[in-house]
Tab-separated table of C-alpha atoms in Angstrom:
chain	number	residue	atom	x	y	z
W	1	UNK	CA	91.670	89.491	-13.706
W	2	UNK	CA	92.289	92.974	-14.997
W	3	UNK	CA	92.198	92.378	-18.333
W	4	UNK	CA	88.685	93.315	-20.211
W	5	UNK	CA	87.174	91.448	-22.389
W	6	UNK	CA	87.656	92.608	-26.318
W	7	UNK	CA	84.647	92.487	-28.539
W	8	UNK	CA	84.106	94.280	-31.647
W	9	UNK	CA	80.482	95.784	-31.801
W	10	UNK	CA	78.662	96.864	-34.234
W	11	UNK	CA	78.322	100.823	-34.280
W	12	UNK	CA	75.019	101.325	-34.676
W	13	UNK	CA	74.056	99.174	-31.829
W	14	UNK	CA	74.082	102.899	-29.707
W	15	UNK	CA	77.305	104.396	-30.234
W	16	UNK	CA	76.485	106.353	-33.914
W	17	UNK	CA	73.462	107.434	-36.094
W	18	UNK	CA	75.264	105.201	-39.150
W	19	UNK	CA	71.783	102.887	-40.384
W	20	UNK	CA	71.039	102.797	-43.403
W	21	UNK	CA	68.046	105.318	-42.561
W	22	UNK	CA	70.000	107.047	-40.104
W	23	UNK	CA	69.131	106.018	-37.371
W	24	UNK	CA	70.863	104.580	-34.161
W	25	UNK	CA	69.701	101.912	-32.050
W	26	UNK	CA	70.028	101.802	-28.379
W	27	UNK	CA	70.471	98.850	-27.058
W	28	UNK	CA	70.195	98.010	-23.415
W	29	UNK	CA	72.101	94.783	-22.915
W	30	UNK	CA	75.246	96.919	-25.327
W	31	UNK	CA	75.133	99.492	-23.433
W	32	UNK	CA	75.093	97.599	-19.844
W	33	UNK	CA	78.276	95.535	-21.078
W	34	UNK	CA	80.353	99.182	-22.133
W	35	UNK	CA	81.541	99.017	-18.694
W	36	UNK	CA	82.693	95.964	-18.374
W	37	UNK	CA	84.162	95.245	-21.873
W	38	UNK	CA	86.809	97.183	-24.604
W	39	UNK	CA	84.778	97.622	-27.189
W	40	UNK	CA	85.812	97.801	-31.363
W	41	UNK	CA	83.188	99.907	-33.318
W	42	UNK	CA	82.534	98.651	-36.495
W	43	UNK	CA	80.252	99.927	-39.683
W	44	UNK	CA	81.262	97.860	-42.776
W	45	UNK	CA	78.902	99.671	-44.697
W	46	UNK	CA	80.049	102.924	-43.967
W	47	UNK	CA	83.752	101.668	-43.207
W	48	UNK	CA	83.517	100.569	-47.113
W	49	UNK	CA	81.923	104.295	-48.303
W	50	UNK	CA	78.192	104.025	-48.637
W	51	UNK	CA	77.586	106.841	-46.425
W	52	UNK	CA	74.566	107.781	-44.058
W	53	UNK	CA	71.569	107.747	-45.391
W	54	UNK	CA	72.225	105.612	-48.233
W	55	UNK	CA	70.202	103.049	-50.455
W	56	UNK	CA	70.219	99.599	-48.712
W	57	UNK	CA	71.981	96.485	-49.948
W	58	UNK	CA	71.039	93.032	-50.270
W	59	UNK	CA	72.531	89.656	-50.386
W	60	UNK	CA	71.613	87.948	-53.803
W	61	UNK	CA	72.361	84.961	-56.211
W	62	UNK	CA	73.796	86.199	-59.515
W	63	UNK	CA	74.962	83.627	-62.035
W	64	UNK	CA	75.545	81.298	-59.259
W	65	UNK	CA	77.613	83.343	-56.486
W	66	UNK	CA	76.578	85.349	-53.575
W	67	UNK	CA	76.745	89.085	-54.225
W	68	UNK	CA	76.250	92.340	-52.043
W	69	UNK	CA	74.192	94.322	-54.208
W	70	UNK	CA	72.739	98.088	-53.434
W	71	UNK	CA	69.607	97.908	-55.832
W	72	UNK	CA	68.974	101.942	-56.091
W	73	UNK	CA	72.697	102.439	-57.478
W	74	UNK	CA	72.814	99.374	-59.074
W	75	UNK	CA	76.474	98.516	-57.584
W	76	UNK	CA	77.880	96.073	-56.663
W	77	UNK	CA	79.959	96.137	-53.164
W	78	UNK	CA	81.096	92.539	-52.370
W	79	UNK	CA	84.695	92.856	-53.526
W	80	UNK	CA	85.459	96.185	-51.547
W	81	UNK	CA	83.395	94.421	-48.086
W	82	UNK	CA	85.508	91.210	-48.773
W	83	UNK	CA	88.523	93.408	-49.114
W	84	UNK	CA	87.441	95.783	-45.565
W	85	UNK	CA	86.861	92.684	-43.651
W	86	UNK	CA	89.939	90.512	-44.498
W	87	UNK	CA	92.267	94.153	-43.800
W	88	UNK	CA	90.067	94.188	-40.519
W	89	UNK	CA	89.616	90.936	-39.430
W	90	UNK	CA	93.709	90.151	-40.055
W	91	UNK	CA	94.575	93.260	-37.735
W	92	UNK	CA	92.907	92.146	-34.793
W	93	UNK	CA	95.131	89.759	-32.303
W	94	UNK	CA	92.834	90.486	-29.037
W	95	UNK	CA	89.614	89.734	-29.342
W	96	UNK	CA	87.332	87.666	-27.647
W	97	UNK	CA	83.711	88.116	-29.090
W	98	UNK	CA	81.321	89.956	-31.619
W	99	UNK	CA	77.831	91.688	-30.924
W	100	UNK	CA	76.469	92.313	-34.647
W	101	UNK	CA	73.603	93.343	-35.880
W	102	UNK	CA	70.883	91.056	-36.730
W	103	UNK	CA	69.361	90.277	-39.775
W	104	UNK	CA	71.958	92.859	-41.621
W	105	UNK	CA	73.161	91.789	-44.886
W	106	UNK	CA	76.750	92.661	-43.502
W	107	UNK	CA	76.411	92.084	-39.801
W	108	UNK	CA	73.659	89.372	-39.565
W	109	UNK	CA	74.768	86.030	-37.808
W	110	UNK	CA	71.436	84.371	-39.404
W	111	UNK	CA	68.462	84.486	-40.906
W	112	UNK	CA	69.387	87.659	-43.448
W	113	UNK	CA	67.738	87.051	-46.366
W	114	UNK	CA	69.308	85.756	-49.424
W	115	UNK	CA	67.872	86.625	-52.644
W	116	UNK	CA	67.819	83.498	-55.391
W	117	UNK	CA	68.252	86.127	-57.922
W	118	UNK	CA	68.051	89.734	-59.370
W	119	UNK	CA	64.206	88.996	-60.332
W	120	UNK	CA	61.818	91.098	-58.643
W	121	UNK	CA	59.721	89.492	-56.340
W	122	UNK	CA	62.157	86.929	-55.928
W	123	UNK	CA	62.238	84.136	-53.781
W	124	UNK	CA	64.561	84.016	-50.790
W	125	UNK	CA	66.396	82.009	-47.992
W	126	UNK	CA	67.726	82.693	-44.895
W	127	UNK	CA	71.606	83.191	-44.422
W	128	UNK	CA	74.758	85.295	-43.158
W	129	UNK	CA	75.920	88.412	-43.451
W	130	UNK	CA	79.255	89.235	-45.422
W	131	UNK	CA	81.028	90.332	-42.876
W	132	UNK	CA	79.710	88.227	-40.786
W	133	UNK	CA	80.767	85.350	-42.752
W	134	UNK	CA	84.326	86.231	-43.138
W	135	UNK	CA	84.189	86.904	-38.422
W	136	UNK	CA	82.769	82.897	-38.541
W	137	UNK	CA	85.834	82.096	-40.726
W	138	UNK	CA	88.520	84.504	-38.930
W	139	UNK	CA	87.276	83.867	-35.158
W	140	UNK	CA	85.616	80.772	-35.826
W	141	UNK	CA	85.939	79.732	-32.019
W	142	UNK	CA	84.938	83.951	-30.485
W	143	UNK	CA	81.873	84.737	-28.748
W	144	UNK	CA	79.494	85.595	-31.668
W	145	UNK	CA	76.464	86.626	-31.339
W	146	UNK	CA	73.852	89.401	-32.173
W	147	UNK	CA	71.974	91.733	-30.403
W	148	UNK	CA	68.423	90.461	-31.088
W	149	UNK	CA	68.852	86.885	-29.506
W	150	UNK	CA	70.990	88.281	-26.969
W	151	UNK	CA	67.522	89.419	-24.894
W	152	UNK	CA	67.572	85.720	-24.149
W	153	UNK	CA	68.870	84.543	-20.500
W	154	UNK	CA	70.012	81.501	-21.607
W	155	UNK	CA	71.989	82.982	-24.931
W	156	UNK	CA	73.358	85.643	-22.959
W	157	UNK	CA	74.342	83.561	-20.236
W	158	UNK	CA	76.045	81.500	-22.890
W	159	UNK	CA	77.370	84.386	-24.547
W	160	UNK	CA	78.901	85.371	-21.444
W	161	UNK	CA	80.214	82.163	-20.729
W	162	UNK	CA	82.371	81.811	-23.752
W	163	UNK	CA	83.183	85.587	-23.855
W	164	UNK	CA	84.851	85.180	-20.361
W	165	UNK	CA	86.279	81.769	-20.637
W	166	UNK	CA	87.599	83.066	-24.068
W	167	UNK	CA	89.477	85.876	-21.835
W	168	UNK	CA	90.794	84.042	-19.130
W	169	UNK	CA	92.594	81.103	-21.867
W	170	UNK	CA	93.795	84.316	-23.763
W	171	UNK	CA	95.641	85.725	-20.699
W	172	UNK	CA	97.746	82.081	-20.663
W	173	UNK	CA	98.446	82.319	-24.215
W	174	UNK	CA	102.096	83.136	-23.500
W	175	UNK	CA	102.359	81.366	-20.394
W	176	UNK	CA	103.490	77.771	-19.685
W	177	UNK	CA	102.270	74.402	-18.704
W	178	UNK	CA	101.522	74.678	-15.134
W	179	UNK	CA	99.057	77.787	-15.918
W	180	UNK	CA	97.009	75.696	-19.102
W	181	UNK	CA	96.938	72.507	-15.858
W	182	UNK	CA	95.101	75.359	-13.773
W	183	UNK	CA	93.429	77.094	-16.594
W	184	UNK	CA	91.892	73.070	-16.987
W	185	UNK	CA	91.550	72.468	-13.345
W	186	UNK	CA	89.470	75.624	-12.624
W	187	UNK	CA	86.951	74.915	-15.665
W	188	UNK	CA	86.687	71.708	-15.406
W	189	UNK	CA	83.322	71.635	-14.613
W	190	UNK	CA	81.925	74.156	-16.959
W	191	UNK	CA	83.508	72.175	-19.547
W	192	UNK	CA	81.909	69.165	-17.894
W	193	UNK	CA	78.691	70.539	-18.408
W	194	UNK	CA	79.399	71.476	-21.992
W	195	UNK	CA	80.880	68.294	-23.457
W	196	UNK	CA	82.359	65.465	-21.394
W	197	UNK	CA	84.188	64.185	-24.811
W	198	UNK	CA	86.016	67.487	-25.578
W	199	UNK	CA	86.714	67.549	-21.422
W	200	UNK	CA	88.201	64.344	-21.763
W	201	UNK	CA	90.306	65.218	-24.566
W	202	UNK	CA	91.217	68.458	-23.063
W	203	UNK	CA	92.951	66.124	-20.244
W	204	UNK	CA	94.530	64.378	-22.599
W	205	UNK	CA	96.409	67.521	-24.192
W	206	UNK	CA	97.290	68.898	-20.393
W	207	UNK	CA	98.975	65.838	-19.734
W	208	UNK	CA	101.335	66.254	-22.131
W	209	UNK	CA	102.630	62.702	-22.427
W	210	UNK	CA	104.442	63.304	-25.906
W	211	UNK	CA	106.311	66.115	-24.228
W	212	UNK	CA	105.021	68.892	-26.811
W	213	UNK	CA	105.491	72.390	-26.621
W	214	UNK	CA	103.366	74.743	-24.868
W	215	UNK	CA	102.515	76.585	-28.068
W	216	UNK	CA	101.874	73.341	-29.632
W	217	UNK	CA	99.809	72.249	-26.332
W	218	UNK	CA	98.341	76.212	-26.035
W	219	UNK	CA	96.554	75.647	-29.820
W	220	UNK	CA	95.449	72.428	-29.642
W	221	UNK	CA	93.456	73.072	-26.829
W	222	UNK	CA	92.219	76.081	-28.221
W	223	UNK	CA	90.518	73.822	-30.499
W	224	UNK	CA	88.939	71.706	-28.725
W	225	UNK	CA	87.765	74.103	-26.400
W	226	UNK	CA	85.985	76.008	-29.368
W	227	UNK	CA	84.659	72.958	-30.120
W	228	UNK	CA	83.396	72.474	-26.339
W	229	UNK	CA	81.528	75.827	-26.012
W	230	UNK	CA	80.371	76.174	-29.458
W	231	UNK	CA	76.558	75.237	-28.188
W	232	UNK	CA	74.867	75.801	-24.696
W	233	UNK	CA	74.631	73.179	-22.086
W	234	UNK	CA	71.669	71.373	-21.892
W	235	UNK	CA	69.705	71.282	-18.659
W	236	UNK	CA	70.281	67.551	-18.066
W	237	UNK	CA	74.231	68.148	-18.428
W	238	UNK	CA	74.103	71.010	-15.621
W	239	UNK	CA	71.971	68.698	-13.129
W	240	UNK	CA	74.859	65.752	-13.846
W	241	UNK	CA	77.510	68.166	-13.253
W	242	UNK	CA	76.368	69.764	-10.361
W	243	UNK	CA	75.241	66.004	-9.041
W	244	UNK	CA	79.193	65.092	-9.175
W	245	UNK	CA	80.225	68.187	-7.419
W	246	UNK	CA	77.753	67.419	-4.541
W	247	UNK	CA	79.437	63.692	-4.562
W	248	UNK	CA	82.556	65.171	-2.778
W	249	UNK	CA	80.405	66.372	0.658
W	250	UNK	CA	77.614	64.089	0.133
W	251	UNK	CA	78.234	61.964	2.877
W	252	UNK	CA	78.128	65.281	5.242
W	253	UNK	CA	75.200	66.542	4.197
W	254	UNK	CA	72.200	66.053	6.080
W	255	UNK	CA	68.884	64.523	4.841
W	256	UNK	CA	66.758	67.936	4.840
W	257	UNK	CA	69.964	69.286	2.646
W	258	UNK	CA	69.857	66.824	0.234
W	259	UNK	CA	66.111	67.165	-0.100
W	260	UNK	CA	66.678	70.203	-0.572
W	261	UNK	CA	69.221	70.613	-3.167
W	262	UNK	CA	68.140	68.029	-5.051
W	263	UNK	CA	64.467	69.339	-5.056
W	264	UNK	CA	66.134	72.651	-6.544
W	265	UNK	CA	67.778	70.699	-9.294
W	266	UNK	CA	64.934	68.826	-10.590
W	267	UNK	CA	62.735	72.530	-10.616
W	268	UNK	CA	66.128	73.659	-12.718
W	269	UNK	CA	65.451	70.497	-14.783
W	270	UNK	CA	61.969	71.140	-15.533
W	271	UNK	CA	63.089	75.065	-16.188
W	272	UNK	CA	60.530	76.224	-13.312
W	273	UNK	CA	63.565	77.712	-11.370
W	274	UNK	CA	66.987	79.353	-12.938
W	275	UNK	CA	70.605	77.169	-12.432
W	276	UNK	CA	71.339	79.905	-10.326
W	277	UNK	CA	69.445	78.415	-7.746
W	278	UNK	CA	70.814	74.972	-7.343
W	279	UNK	CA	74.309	76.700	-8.081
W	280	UNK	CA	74.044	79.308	-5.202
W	281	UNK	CA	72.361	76.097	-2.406
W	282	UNK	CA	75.468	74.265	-3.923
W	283	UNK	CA	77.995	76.483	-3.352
W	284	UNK	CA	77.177	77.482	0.309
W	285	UNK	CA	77.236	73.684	0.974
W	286	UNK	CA	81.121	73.758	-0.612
W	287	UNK	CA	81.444	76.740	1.862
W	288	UNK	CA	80.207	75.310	4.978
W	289	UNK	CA	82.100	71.825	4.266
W	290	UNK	CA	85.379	73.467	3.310
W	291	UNK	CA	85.775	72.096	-0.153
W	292	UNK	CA	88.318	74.801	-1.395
W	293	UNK	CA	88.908	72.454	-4.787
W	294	UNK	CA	85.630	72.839	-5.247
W	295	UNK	CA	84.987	76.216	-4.286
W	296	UNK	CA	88.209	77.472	-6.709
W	297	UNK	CA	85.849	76.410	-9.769
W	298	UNK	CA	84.947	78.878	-12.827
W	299	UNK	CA	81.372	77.607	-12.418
W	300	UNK	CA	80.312	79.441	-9.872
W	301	UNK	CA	80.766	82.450	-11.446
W	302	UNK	CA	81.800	81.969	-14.761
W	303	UNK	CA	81.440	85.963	-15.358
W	304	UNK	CA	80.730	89.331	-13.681
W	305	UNK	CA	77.212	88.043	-11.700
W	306	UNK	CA	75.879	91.370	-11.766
W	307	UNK	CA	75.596	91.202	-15.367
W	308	UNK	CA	72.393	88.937	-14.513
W	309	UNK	CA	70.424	92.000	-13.666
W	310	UNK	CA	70.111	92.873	-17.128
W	311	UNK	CA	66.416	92.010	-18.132
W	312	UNK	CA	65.287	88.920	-19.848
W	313	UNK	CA	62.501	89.254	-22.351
W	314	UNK	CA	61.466	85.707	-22.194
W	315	UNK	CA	61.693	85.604	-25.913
């Protein structure tokens, strides 16, 4: 596919010295992505006028409502951020994912703090960002994610996931039926491994029994495969996947090859081994036994493999 990825990024994340203090922060797994992705650089706060340096904001509680509130001008900014992200938000028709910063009382994705009120010293709980709210309610089935938790292998490799699956169902969006049947047939077992009921009712859709059309068909699916990848896979649901795949050479196999791959997939189960593993013994078995159904599936590379080499920091 030629077509990049789109994700709008949050500018300080390396690209400009727009903090609050300043200051810029370089990330690694941002940066590593540049060259693989179109990127959207985004500073609501700055976008909106509060300038670099400027006094910090914070979400808080006032007479009931959520405000964004910049204690050392004592301003209020939540109309003119509502106002920047809907004109943003609406102008965007390509995109695929978000990389915002974390625990920003624009950007944040979670855990931003959320005053209870104006009181000093007052209590607080976590939340979202502004903007951030309004991307969950634009883009509510994109890629979202932010660049703290995305120095997690299994986040990122979710992350990625979506981000590329979310590509690949975008390049169909003005195609016809035959091209959502293969979009289906290729993923079928990622989605497998995500959510056998949304799988199942993605079938459903393809076959098209009621005759719809393939707009109709296009965003119906679209739901339910937001639905599908909102959460990661767990373990258990790779190992059952990856257990049904085997099924169609199983009977070719030889003992020490089952041993084998099925002493790789309970180390994957146990998370003393990554599903790359089992994947990779999986897929040379597909090769060797000339399972080209098999072998035309999403899941063995569901995105660019070499973006695996960027470090995991365990946390």
């Amino acid at each position: 596919m030629k077509d990049k990825p789109v994700i709008v990024v949050s500018n300080c994340l390396g690209f400009c010295n727009c903090r609050y203090d300043g200051q810029v922060i370089n990330d690694k797994f941002v940066k590593a992505l540049e060259s693989y992705v179109d990127y959207i650089k985004v500073c609501p706060e700055v976008d909106i006028g509060l300038g670099v340096p400027r006094d910090s904001v914070k979400l808080v509680k006032v007479n009931g409502k959520a405000e964004l509130y910049q204690p050392g001008q004592d301003r209020y900014v939540t109309k003119e951020m509502d106002e920047y992200s809907e004109k943003l938000l609406s102008s965007l028709d390509q995109v695929d994912g978000f990389i915002l910063k974390g625990r920003s009382p624009s950007c944040g994705i979670k855990d931003v703090k959320y005053y209870q009120s104006m009181v000093k010293g007052a209590s607080s709980e976590k939340g979202v960002g502004r903007f951030a709210e309004k991307v969950f309610e634009k883009f509510p089935f994109a890629a979202i994610e932010e660049e703290g938790r995305l120095t997690n292998m299994g986040i990122r490799e979710h992350f990625l996931t979506k981000l590329y699956t979310n590509l690949r169902f975008r390049s169909i969006r003005e195609g016809k039926l035959r091209d959502l049947v293969d979009f289906h047939t290729r993923h079928k077992y990622i989605l497998m491994a995500y959510s056998q009921k949304e799988l199942k009712a993605m079938g459903k859709i393809v076959a098209n029994h009621q005759n719809k059309k393939y707009e109709d068909l296009y965003n119906e699916y679209r739901d339910y495969l937001g639905m599908a990848l909102e959460n990661p896979p767990k373990p258990t649901n790779h190992v059952n996947t990856l257990m049904h795949i085997m099924g169609y050479f199983s009977d070719q196999l030889s003992r020490e090859e089952k041993e084998y791959l099925l002493g790789s997939l309970e180390k994957y189960k146990k998370r003393k081994t990554h599903l790359g593993v089992p994947v990779g013994i999986l897929r040379s078995y597909a090769i060797k036994y000339r399972q080209e159904y098999i072998l035309s599936q999403y899941i063995w590379e569901p995105f660019p493999e070499d973006m695996l080499d960027i470090s995991d920091t365990g946390k």
